[in-house]
CSV table of C-alpha atoms and ligand atoms in Angstrom, one decimal:
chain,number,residue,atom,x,y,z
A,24,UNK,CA,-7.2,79.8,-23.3
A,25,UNK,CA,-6.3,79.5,-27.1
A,26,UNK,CA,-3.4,81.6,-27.9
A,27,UNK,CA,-3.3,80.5,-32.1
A,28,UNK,CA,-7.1,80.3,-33.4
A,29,UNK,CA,-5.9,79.3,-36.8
A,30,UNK,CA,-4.1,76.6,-35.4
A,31,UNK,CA,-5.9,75.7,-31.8
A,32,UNK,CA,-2.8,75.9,-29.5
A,33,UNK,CA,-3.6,77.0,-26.7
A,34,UNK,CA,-1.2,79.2,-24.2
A,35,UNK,CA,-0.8,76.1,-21.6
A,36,UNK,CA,1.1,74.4,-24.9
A,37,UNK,CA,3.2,77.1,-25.6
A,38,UNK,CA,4.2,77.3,-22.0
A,39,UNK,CA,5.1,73.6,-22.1
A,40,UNK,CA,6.9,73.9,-25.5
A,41,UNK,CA,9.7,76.2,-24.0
A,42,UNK,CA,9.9,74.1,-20.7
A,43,UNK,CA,10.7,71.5,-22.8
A,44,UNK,CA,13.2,73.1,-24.2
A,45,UNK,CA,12.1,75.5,-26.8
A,46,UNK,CA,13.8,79.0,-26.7
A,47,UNK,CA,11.9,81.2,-29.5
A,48,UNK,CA,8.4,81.8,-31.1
A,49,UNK,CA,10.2,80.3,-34.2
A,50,UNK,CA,11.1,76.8,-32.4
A,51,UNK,CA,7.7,76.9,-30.7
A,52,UNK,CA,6.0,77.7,-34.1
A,53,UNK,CA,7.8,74.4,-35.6
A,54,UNK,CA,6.6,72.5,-32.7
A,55,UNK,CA,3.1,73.5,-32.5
A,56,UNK,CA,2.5,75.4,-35.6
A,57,UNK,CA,1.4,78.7,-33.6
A,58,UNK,CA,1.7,81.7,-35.7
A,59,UNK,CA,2.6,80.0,-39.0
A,60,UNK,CA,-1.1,80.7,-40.8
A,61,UNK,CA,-2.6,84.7,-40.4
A,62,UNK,CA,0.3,85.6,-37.7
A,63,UNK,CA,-2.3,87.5,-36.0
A,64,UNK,CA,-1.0,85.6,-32.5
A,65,UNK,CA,2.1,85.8,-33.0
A,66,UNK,CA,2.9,88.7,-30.7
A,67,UNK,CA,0.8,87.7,-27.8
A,68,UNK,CA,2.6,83.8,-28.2
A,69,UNK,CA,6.0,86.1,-28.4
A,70,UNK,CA,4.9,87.3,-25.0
A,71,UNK,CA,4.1,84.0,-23.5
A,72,UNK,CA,7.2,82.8,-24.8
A,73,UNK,CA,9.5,85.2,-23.0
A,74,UNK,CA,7.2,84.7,-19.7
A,75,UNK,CA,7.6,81.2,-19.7
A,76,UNK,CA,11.5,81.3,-20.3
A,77,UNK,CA,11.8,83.5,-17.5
A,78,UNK,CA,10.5,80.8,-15.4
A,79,UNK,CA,12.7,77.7,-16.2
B,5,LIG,FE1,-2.3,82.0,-35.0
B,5,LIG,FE2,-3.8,82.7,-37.0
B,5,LIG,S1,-4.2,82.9,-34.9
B,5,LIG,S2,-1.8,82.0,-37.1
């Protein structure tokens, strides 16, 4: 499912980003460019974000 229209990242990415090491929307956004064009995504990648660092 894409997360970041602007940008086509999708929430699978995101999840990957922060089990790879990632620990914020800001390091996942300079990574994948999520949330850097109308920010509209940005809280539900936030969200994804926090889920997927729970899971590490
Ligand atoms: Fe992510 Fe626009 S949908 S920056």
């Amino acid at each position: 499912m894409y997360v970041c229209l602007c940008k086509n990242v999708k929430c699978h990415e995101i999840r990957q980003c922060v089990h790879d090491g990632a620990d914020s929307l800001r390091e996942v956004s300079q990574c994948l460019g999520v949330a850097t064009q109308c920010g509209k995504c940005a809280k539900d990648a936030k969200q994804i974000v926090k889920e997927a660092k729970q899971e590490r």
